[in-house]
mmCIF file of C-alpha atoms in Angstrom:
data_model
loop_
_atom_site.group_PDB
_atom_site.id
_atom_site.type_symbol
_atom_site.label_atom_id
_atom_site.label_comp_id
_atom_site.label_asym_id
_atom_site.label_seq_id
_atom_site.Cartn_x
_atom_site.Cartn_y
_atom_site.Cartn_z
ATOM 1 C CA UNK A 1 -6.472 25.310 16.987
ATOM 2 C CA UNK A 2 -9.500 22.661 17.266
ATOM 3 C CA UNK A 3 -12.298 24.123 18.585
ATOM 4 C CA UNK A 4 -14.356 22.544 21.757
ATOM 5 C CA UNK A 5 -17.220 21.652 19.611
ATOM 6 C CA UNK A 6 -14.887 20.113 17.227
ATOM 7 C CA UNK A 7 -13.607 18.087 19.640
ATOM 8 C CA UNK A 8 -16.617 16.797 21.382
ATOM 9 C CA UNK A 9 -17.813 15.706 17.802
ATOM 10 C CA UNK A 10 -14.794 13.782 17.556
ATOM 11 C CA UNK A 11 -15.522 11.944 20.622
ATOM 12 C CA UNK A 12 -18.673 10.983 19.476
ATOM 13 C CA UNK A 13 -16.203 8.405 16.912
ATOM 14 C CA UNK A 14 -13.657 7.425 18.582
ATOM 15 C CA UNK A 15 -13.067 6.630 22.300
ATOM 16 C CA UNK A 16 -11.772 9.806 24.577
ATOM 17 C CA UNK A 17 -8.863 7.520 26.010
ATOM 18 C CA UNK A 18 -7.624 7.344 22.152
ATOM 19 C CA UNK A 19 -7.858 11.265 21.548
ATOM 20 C CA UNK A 20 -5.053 13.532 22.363
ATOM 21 C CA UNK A 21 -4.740 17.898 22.162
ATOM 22 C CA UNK A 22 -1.172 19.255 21.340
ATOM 23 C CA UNK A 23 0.566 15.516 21.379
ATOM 24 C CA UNK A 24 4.197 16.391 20.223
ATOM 25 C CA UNK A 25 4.778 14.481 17.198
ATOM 26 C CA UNK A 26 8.111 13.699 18.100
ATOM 27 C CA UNK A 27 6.879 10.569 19.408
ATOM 28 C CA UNK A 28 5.132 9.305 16.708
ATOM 29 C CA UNK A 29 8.211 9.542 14.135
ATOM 30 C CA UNK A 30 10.826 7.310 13.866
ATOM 31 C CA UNK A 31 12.952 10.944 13.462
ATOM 32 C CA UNK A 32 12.287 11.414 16.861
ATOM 33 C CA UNK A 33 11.341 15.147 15.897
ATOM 34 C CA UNK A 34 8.580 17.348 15.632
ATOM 35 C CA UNK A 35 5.949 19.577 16.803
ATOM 36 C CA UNK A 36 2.772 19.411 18.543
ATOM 37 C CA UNK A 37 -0.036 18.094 16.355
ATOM 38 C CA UNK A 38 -3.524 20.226 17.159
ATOM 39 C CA UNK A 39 -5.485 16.840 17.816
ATOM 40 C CA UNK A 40 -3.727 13.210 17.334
ATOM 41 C CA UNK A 41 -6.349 10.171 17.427
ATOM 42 C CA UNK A 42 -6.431 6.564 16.762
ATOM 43 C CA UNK A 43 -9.607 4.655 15.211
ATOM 44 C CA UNK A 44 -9.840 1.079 16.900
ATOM 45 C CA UNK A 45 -11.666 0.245 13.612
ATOM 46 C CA UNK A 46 -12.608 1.066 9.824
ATOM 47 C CA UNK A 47 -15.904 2.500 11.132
ATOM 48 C CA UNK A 48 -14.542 4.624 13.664
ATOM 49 C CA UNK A 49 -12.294 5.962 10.439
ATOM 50 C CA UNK A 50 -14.752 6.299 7.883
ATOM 51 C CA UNK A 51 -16.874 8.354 10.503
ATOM 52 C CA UNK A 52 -13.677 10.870 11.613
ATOM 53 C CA UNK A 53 -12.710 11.298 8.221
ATOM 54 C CA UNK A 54 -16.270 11.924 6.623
ATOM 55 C CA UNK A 55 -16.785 14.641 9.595
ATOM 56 C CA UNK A 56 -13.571 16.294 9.025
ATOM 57 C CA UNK A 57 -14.156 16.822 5.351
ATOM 58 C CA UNK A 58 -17.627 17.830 5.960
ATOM 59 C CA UNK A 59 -16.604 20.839 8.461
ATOM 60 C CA UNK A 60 -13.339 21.232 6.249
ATOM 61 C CA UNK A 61 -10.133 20.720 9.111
ATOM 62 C CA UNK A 62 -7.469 19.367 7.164
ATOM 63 C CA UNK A 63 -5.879 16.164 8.493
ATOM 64 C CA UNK A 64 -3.156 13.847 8.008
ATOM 65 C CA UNK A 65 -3.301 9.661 8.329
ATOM 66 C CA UNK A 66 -0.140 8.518 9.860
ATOM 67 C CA UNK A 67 1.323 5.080 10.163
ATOM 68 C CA UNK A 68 4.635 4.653 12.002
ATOM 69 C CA UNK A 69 5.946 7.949 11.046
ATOM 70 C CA UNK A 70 9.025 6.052 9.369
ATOM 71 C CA UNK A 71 9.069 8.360 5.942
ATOM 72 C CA UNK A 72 7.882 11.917 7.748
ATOM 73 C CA UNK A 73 9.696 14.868 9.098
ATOM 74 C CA UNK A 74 6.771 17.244 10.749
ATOM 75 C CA UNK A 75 7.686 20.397 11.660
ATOM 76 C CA UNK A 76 8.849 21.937 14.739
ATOM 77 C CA UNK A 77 5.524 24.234 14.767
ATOM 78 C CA UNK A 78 3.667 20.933 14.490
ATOM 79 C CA UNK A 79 0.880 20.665 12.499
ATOM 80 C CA UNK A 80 -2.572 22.979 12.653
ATOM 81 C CA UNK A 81 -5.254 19.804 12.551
ATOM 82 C CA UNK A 82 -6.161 16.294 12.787
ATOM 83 C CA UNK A 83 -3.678 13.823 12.938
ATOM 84 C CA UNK A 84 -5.332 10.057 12.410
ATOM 85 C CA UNK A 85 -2.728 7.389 13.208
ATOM 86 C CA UNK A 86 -3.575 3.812 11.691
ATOM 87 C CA UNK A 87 -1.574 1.957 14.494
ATOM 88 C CA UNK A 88 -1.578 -0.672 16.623
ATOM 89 C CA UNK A 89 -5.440 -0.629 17.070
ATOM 90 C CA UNK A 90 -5.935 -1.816 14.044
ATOM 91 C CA UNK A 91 -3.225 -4.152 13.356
ATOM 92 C CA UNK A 92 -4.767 -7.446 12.824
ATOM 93 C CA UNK A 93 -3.128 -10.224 10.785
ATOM 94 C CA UNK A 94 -4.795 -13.383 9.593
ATOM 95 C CA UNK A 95 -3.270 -15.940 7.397
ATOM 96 C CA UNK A 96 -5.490 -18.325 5.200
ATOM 97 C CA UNK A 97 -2.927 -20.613 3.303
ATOM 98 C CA UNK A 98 -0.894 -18.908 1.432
ATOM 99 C CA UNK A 99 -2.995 -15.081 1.730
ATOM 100 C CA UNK A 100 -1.543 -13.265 4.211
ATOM 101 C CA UNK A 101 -4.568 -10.411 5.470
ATOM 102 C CA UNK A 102 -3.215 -7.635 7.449
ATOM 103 C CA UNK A 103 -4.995 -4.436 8.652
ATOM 104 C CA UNK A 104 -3.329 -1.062 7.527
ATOM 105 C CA UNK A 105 -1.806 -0.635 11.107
ATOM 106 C CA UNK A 106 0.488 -3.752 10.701
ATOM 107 C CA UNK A 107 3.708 -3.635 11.299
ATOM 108 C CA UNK A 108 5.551 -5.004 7.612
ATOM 109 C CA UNK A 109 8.221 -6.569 10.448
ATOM 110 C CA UNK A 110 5.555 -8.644 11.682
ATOM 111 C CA UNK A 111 3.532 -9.178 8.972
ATOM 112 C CA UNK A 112 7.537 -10.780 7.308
ATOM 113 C CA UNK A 113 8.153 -12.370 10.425
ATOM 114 C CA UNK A 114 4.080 -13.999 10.566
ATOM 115 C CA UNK A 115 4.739 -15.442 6.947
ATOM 116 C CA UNK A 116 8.319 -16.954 7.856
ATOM 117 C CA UNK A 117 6.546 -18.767 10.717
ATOM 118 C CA UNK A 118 3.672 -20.055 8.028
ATOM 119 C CA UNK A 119 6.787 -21.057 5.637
ATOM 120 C CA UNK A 120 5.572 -18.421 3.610
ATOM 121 C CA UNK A 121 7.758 -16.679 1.187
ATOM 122 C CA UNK A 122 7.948 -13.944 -0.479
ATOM 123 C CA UNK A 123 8.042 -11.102 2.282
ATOM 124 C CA UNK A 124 11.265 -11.405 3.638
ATOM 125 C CA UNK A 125 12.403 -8.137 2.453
ATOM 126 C CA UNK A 126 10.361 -6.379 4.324
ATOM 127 C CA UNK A 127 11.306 -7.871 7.624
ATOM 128 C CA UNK A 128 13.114 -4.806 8.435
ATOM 129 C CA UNK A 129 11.318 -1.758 6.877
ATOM 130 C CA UNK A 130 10.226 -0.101 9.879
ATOM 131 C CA UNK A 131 6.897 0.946 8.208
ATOM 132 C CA UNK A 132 3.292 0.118 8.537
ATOM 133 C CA UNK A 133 1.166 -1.793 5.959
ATOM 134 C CA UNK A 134 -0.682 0.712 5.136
ATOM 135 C CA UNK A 135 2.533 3.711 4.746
ATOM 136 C CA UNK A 136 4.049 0.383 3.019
ATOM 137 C CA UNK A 137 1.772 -0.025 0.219
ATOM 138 C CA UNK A 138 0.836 3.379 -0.342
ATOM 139 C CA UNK A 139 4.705 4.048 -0.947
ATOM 140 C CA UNK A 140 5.325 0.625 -1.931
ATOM 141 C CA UNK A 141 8.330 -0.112 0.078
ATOM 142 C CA UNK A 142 11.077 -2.199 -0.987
ATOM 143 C CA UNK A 143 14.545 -3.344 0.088
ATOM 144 C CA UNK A 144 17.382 -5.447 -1.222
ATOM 145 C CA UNK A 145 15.066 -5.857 -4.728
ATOM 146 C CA UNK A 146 12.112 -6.883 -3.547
ATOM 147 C CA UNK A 147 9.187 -4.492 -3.587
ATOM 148 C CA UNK A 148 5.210 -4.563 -1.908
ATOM 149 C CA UNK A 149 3.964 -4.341 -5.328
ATOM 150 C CA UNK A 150 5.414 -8.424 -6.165
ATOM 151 C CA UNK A 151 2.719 -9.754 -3.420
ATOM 152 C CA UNK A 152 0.078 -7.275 -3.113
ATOM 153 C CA UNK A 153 -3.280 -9.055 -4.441
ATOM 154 C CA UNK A 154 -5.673 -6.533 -3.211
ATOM 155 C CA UNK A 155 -5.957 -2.987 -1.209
ATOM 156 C CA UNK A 156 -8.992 -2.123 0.462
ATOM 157 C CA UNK A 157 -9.029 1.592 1.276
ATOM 158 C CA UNK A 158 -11.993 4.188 2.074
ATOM 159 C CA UNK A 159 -11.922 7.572 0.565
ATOM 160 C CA UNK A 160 -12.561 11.061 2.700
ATOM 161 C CA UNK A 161 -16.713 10.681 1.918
ATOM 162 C CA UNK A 162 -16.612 7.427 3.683
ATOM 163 C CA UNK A 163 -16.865 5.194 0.568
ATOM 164 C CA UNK A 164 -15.044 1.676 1.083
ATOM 165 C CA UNK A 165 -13.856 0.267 -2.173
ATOM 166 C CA UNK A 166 -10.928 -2.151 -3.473
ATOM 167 C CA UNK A 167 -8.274 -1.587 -5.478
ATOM 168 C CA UNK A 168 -6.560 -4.496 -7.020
ATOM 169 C CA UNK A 169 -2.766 -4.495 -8.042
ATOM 170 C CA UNK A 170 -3.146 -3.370 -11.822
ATOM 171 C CA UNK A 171 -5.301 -0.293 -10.227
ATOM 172 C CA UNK A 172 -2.924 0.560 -7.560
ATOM 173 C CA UNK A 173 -0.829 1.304 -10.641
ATOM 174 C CA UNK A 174 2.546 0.718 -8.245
ATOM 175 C CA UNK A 175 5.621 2.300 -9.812
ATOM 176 C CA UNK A 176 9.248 3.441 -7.677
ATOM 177 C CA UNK A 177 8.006 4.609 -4.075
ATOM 178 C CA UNK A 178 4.713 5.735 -5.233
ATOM 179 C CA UNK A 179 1.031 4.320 -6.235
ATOM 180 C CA UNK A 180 -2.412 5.694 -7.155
ATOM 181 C CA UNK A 181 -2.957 5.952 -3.193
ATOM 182 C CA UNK A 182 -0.070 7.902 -2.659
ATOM 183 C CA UNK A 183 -1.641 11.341 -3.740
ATOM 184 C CA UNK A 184 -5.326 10.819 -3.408
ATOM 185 C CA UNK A 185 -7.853 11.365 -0.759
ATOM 186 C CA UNK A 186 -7.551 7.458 -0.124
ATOM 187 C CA UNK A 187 -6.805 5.846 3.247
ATOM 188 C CA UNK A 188 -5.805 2.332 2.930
ATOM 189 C CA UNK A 189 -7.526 -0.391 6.007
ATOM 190 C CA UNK A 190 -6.310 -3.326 4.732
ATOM 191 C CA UNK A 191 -3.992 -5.485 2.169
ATOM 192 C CA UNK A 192 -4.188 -8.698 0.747
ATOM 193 C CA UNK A 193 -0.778 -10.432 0.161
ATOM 194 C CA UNK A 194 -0.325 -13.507 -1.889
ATOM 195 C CA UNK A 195 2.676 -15.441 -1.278
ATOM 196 C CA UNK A 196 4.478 -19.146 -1.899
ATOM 197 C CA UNK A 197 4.609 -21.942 -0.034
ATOM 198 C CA UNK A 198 8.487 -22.616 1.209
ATOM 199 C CA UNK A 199 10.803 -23.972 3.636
ATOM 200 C CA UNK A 200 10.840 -22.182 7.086
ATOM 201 C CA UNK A 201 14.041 -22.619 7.842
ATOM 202 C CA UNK A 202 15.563 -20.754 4.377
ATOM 203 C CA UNK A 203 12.770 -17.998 4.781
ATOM 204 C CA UNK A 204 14.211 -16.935 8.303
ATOM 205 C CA UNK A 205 17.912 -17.539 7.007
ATOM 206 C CA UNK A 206 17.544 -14.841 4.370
ATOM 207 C CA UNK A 207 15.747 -12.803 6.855
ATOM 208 C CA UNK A 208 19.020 -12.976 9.103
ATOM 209 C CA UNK A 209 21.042 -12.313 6.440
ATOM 210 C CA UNK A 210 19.271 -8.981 5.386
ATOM 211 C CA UNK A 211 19.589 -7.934 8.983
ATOM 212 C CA UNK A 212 23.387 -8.395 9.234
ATOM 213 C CA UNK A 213 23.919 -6.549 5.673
ATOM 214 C CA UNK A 214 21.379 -3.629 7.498
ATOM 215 C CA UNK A 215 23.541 -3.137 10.950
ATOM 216 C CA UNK A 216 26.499 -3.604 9.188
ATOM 217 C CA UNK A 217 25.684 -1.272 6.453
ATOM 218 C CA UNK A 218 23.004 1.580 7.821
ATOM 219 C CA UNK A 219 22.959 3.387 11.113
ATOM 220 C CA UNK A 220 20.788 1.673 12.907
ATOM 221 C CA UNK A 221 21.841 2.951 16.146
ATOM 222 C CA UNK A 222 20.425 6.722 15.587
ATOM 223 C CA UNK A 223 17.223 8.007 14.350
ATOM 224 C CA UNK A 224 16.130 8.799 10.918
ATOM 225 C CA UNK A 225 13.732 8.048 8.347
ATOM 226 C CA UNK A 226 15.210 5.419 6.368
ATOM 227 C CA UNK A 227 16.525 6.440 3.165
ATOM 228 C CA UNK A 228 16.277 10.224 2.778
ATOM 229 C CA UNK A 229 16.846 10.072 -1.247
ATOM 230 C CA UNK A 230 15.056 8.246 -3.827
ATOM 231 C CA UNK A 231 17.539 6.468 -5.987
ATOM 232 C CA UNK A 232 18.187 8.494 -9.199
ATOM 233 C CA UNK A 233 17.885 6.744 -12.089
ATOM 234 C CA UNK A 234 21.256 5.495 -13.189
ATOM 235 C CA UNK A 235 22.831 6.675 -9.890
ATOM 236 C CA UNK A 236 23.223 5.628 -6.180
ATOM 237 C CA UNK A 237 22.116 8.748 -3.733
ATOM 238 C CA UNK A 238 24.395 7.446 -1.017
ATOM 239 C CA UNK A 239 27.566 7.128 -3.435
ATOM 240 C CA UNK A 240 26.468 11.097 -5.465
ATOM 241 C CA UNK A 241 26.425 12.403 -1.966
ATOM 242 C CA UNK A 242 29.623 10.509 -0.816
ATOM 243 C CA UNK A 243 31.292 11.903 -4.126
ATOM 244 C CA UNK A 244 30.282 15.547 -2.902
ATOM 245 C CA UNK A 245 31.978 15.510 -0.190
ATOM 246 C CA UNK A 246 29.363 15.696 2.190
ATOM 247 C CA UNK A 247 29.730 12.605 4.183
ATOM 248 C CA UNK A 248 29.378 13.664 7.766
ATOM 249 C CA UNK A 249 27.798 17.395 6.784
ATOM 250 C CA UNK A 250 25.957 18.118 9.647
ATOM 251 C CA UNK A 251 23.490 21.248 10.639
ATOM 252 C CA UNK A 252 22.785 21.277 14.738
ATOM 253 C CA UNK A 253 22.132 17.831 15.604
ATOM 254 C CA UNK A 254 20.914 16.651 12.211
ATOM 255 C CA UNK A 255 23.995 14.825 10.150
ATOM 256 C CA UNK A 256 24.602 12.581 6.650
ATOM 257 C CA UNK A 257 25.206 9.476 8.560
ATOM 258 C CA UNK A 258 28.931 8.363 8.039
ATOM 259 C CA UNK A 259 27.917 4.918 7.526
ATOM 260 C CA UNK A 260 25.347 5.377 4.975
ATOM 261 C CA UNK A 261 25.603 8.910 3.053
ATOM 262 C CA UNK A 262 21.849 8.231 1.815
ATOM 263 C CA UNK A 263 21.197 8.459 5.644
ATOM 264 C CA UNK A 264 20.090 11.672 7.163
ATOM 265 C CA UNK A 265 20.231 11.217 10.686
ATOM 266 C CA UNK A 266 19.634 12.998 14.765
ATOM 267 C CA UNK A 267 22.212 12.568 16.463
ATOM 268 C CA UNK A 268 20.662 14.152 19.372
ATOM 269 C CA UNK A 269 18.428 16.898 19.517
ATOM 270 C CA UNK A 270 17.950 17.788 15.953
ATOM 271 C CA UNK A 271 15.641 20.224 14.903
ATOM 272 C CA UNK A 272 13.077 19.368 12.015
ATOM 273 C CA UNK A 273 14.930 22.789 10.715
ATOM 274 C CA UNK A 274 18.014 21.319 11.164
ATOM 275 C CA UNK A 275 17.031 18.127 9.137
ATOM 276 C CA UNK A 276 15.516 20.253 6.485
ATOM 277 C CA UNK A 277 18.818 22.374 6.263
ATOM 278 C CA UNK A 278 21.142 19.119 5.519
ATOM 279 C CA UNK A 279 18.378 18.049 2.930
ATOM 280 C CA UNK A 280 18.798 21.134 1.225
ATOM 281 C CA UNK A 281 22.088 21.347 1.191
ATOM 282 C CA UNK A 282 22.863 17.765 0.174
ATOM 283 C CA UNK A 283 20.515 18.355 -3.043
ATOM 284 C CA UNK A 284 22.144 21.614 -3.662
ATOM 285 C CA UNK A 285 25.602 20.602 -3.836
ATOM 286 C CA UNK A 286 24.329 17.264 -6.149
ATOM 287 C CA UNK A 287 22.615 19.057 -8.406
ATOM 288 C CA UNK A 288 25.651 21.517 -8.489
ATOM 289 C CA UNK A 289 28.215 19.180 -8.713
ATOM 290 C CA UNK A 290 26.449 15.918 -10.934
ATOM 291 C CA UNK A 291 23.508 18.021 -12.332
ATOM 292 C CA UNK A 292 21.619 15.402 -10.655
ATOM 293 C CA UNK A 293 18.022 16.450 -8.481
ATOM 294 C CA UNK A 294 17.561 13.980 -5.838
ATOM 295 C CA UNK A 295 14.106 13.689 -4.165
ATOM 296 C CA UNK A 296 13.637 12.608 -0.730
ATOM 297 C CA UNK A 297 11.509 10.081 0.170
ATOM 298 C CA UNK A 298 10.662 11.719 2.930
ATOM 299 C CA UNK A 299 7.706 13.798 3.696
ATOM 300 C CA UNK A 300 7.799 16.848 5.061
ATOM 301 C CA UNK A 301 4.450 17.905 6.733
ATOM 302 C CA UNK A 302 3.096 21.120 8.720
ATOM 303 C CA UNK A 303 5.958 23.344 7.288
ATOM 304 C CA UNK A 304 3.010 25.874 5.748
ATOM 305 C CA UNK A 305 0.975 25.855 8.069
ATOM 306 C CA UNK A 306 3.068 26.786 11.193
ATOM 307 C CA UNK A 307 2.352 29.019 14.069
#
């Protein structure tokens, strides 16, 4: 638990109105699952962060940055700290020719659908990642083969001392769902995209066209975290775990989506345990069957440190 003093520290950074105790974190997912976080707050600023973050490390709580909570499955215990969500308060987009600036709590929707209406290209596949900018770039998103790391110029991040510094694309060192931010103490606050002048009306048509191929393709309709698998090299996840036989496995309310076998969805009151049991078993039964180890691309946070 967060202590009083703790607390009242906390409020010395960041408005009271924007600090919660024991907000259930099944709000904040796009799972729709999980525990109550011990204290959830959200910096209206990159001062407001850089002062949180530099107390928390000093009196040594452990905390977690969030984003849209499209790629994490927190537990049902919840999670025993600070939970700093990089949201809508600091979402700002700006657009200065063909640089597209957008602050770490972003939506990538809007920042694809802010570029289309500049006749900017380059973005469109990211029109319906349901991700931040910030959750983007750190685990440089991509869909139908285009990838954050093609239009990222520059990152500006601060670290858990409060140090601001920027990293541009050669340092992010961006490789398959990962980058140099993904496992260091660095919080991203803003990204720089550079992108290509073009015509309006073909920017929003392939925008269109990825959305039909997602509802037709992915189960839109119930709540998950995206893609559940990283794609093995050499191999679809979706068609290994089709080829298993597990299309439709389901633990409790958590199922491999019909639709989509790469899909782990809630179907209705699923359990972060029941999630966690399909994972399993899905990578079980590949690795059994194809001697192939899928990862997930989700992450799974607060499991250790349970009540």
């Amino acid at each position: 638990m967060i202590s009083e003093a703790v607390i009242q520290a906390l409020k010395k950074f960041v408005p009271e109105e924007n600090i919660c105790l024991q907000e259930p974190m099944a709000g904040h997912t796009t799972f729709r699952i999980g525990g109550p976080a011990d204290c959830f707050l959200q910096p209206e600023n990159e001062e407001q962060l850089i002062q949180v973050q530099r107390y928390l490390s000093k009196v040594g709580i452990p905390f977690f940055v969030l984003g849209n909570g499209s790629n994490l499955l927190v537990s049902d215990g919840g999670y025993r700290g600070v939970i700093i969500q990089i949201g809508r308060k600091m979402s700002r987009i700006e657009v200065e020719g063909c640089i597209i600036k957008a602050q770490a709590g972003a939506p990538l929707a809007q920042v694809a659908k802010t570029a289309m209406e500049y006749g900017l290209t380059g973005l469109e596949f990211a029109s319906g990642i349901p991700g931040t900018v910030g959750g983007g770039v750190v685990m440089n998103a991509g869909a139908y083969d285009g990838e954050l790391s093609r239009v990222v110029v520059r990152v500006n991040a601060v670290n858990s001392e409060g140090e601001s510094m920027e990293l541009d694309n050669e340092t992010m060192e961006f490789g398959y769902r990962t980058s140099a931010v993904k496992n260091s103490s660095l919080t991203v606050t803003e990204v720089i995209f550079g992108l290509e002048k073009g015509d309006r009306e073909q920017i929003r048509a392939k925008m269109d066209d990825f959305a039909a191929r997602r509802r037709e393709k992915q189960p839109l309709e119930y709540p998950s975290a995206g893609s559940t698998f990283k794609r093995p090299e050499g191999y679809f996840a979706g068609k290994l775990i089709m080829e298993a036989g597990l299309r439709g496995y389901q633990c409790g309310g958590a199922r491999v989506s019909d639709k989509h076998c790469g899909f782990v969805i809630n179907t209705g009151g699923a359990t972060a345990e029941d999630v966690r049991d399909v994972i399993h078993e899905v990578q079980e039964q590949v690795k059994d069957k194809f001697h192939v180890t899928l990862e997930t691309e989700v992450i799974f946070l607060g499991w250790e440190k349970n009540r």
